[in-house]
Tab-separated table of C-alpha atoms in Angstrom:
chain	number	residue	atom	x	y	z
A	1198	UNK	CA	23.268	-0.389	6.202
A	1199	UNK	CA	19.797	-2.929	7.010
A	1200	UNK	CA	19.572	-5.926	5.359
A	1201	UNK	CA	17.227	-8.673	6.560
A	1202	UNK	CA	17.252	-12.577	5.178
A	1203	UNK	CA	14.027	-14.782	5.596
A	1204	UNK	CA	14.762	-18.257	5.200
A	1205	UNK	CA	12.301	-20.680	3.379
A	1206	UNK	CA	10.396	-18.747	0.676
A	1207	UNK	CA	7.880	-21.455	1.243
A	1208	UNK	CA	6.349	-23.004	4.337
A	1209	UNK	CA	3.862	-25.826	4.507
A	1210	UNK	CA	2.402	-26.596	8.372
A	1211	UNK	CA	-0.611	-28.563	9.119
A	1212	UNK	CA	-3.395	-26.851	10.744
A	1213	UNK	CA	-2.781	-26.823	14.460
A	1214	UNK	CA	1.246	-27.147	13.926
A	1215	UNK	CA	3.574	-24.860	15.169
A	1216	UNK	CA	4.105	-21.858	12.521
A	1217	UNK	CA	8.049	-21.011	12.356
A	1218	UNK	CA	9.084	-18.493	10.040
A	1219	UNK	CA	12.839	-17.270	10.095
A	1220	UNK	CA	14.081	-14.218	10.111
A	1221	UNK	CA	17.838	-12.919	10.483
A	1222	UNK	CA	18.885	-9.150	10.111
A	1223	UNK	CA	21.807	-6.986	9.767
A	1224	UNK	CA	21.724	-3.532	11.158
A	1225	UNK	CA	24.895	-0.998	11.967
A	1226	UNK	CA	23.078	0.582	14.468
A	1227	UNK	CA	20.434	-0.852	16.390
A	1228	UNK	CA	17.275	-1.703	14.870
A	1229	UNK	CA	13.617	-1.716	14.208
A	1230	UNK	CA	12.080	-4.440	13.726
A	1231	UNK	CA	8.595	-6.206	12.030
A	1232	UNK	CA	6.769	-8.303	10.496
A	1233	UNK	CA	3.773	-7.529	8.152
A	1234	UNK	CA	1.337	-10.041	6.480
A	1235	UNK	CA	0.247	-10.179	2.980
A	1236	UNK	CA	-3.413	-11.632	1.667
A	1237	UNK	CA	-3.799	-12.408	-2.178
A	1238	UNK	CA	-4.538	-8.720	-3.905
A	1239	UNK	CA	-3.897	-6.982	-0.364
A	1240	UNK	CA	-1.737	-4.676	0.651
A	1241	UNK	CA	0.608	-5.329	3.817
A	1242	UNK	CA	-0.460	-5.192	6.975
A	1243	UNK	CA	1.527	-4.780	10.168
A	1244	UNK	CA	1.402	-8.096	12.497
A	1245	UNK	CA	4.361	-7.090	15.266
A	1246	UNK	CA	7.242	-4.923	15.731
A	1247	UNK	CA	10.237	-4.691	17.836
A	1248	UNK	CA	11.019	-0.920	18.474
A	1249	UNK	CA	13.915	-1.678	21.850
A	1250	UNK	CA	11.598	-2.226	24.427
A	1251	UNK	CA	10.395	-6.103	25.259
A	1252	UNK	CA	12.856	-8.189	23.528
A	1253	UNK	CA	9.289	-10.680	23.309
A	1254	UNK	CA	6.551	-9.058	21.485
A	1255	UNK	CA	3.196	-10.161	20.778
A	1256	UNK	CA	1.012	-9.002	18.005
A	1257	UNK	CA	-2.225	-9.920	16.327
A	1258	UNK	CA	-4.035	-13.310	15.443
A	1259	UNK	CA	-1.912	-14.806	18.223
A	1260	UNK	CA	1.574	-13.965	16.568
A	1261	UNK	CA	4.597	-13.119	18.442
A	1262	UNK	CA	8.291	-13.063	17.696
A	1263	UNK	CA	11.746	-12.759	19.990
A	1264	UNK	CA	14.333	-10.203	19.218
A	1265	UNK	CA	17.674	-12.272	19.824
A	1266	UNK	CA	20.718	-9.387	19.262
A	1267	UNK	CA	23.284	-12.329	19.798
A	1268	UNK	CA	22.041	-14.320	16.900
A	1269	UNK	CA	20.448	-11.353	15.026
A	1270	UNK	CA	17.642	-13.063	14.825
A	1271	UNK	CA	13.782	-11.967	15.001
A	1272	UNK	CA	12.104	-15.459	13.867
A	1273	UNK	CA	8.193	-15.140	14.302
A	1274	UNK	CA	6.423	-18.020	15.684
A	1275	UNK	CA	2.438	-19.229	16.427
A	1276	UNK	CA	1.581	-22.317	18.682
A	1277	UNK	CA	-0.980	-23.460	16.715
A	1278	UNK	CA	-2.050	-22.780	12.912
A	1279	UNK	CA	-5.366	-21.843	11.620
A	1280	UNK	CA	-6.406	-21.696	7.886
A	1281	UNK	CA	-6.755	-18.318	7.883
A	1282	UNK	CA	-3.117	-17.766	8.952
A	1283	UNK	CA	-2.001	-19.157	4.595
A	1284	UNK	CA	-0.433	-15.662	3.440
A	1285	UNK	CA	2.728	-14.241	2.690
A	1286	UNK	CA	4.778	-12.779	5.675
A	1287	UNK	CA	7.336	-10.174	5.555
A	1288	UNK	CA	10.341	-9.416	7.984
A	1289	UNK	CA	11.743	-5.850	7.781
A	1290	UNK	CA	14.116	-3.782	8.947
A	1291	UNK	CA	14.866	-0.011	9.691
A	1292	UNK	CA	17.212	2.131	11.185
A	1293	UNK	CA	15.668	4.763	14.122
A	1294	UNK	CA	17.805	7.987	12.162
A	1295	UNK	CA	16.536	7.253	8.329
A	1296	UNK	CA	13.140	8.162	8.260
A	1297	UNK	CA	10.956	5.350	7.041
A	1298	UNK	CA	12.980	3.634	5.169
A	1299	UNK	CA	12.527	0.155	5.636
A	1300	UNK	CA	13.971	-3.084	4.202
A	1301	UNK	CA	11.892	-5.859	3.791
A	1302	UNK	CA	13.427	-9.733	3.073
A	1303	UNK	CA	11.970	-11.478	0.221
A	1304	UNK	CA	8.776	-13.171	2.097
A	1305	UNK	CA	7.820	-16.305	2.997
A	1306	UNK	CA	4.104	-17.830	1.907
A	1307	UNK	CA	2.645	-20.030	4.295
A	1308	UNK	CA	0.754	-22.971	3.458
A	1309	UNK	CA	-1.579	-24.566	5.922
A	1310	UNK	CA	-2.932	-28.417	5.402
A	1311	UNK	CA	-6.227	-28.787	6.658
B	370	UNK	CA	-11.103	6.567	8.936
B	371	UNK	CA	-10.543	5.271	5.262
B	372	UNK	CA	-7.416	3.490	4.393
B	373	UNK	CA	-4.439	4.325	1.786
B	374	UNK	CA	-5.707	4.224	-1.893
B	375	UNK	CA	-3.754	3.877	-4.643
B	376	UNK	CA	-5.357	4.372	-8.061
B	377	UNK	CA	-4.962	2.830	-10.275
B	378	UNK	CA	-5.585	-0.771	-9.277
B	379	UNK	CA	-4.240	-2.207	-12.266
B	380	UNK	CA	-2.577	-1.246	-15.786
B	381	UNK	CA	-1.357	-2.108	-18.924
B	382	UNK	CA	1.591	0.095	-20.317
B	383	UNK	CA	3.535	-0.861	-23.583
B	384	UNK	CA	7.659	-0.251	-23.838
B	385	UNK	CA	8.635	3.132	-23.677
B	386	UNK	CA	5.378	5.065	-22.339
B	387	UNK	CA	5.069	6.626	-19.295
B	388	UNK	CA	2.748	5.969	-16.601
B	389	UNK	CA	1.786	8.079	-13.556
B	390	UNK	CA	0.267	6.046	-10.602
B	391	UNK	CA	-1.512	8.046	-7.692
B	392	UNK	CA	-1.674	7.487	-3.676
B	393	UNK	CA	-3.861	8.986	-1.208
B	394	UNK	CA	-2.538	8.581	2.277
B	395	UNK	CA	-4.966	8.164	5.602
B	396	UNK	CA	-6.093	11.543	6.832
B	397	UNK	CA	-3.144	13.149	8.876
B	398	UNK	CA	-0.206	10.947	7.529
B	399	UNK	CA	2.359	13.276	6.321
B	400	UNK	CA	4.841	10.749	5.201
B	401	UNK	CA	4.252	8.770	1.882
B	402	UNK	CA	6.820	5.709	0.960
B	403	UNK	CA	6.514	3.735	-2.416
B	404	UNK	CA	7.596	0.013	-2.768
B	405	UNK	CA	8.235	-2.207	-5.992
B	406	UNK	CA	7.181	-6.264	-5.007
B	407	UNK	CA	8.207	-8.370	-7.412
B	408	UNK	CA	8.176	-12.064	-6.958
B	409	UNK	CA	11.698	-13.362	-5.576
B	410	UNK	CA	12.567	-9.887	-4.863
B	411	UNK	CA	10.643	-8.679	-2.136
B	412	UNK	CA	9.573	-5.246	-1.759
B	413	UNK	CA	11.875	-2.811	-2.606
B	414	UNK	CA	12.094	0.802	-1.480
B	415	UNK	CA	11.882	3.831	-4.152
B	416	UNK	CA	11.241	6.604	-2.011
B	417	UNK	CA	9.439	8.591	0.651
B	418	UNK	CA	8.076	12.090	1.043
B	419	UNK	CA	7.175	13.670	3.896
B	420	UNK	CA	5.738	17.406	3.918
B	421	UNK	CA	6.571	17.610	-0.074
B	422	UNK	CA	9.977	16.970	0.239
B	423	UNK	CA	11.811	13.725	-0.805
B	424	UNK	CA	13.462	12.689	2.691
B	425	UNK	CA	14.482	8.985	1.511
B	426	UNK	CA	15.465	6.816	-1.874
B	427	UNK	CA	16.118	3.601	-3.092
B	428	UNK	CA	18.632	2.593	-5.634
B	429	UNK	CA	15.990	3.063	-8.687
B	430	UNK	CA	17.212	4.915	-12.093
B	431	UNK	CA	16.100	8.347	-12.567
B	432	UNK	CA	13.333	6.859	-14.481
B	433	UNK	CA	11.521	6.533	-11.377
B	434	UNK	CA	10.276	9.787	-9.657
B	435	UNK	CA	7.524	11.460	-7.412
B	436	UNK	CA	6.243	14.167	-5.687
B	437	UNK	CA	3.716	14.790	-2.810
B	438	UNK	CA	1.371	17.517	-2.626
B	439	UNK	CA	0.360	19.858	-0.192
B	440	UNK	CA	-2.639	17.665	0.605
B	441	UNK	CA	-0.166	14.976	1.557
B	442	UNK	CA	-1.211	12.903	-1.881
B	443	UNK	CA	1.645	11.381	-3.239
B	444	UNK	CA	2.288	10.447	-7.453
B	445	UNK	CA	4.959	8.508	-8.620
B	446	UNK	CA	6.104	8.383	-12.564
B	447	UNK	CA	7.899	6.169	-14.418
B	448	UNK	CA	9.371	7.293	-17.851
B	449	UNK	CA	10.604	5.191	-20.366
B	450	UNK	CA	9.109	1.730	-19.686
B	451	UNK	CA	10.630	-1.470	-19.771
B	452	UNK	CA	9.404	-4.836	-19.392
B	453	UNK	CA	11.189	-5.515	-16.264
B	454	UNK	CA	9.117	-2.284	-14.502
B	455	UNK	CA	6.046	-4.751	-14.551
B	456	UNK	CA	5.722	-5.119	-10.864
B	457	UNK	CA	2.761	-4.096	-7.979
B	458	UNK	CA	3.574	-0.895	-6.670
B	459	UNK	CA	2.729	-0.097	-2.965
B	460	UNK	CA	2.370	2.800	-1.197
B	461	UNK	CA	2.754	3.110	2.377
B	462	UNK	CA	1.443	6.435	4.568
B	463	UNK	CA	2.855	6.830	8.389
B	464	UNK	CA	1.852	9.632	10.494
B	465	UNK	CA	5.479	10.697	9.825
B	466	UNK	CA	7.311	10.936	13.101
B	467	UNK	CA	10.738	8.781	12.635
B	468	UNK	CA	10.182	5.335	12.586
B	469	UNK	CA	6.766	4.690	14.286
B	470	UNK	CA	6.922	0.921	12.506
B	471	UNK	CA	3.408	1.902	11.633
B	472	UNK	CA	3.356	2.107	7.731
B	473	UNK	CA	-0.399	1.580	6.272
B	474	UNK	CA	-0.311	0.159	3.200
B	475	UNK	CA	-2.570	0.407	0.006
B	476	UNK	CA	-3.578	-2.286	-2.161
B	477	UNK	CA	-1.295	-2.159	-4.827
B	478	UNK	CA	-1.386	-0.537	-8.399
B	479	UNK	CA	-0.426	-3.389	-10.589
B	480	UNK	CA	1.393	-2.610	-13.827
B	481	UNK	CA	2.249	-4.594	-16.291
B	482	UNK	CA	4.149	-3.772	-19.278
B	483	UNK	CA	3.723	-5.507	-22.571
């Protein structure tokens, strides 16, 4: 079974901070990994994934995230916050053999302080 | 190429109707997923079709259904409303292969139920 756990529903950074957001899985078999990005009234959209190739991947808007199997971790980070970036970000998890079943954690909105 | 569309946007169902909600996936997905977000609980899975036939599902009462079409466009029903079904329902298309990490999402039908 996937689970995934994002910690801090909300995050407040000033713009040009550091962006953090946490993410910790579970997984019996080895996993898939993401991250999508929500905008008021939008639907998802995909900002990285982890798929067992770099353990450091990069995605858009200057996102990237580290795939950490010893601390089952897959925390998604940005040097340096725009405005833009406020939003609600998902972690999820799937399993290679089940389709596209994914399991997302419970989100995290960002908050950016001009 | 035009994006998922869900119809309809948004809705107001009373206790114990029924209410079919529609997805068109991009043009050449094959697999269609549906999500429940509600706030604090994420997004949660209900299903996925791929080539008309129901290849994944969530823990949702039978209350909850679908079906995809030979076109690829995807319906879901729910029977029987309660209050707690008031949630924004995604849909997701993905070309269909096993776990591509690519799932497009639509906007959201919203439904609320009085």
């Amino acid at each position: 079974a996937q689970s995934v756990t994002q910690l801090g529903s909300h995050v407040s950074v000033s713009e040009g901070a550091l962006v953090l957001l946490r993410c910790n899985y579970s997984s019996s078999v080895p996993p898939y990994l993401f991250w999508y990005v929500q905008y008021p009234n939008q639907g998802l959209q995909l900002l990285l994934k982890y798929t067992s190739a770099a353990t450091l991947v990069k995605g858009i808007n200057g996102f990237e995230a580290e795939f950490k199997k010893s601390e089952t971790s897959f925390h998604l980070t940005k040097p340096s916050a725009h405005m833009s970036d406020a939003a609600e970000y998902f972690c999820a998890v799937s399993a290679p053999s089940t389709g596209n079943q994914f399991y997302f954690g419970t989100g995290t909105s960002l908050t950016v302080i001009p | 190429k035009a994006g998922v569309t869900q119809t309809p946007r948004y809705l107001i169902k009373t206790r114990g109707q029924q209410v079919t909600l529609s997805c068109s996936p991009i043009s050449g997905h094959r697999s269609v997923s549906w999500y429940q977000q509600t706030p604090g609980q994420g997004l949660q899975f209900l299903f996925e079709y791929f080539s008309e036939t129901q290849r994944n599902k969530g823990n949702f009462p039978g209350r909850f259904s679908g079906r995809q079409f030979s076109n690829s466009r995807s319906e879901m029903n729910v029977s029987t409303l309660e209050l707690g079904d008031s949630a924004l329902y995604l849909c997701a298309s993905s070309l269909g292969q096993m776990n591509t990490g690519e799932l497009f999402f639509g906007e959201g039908s919203r439904l609320t139920v009085l």
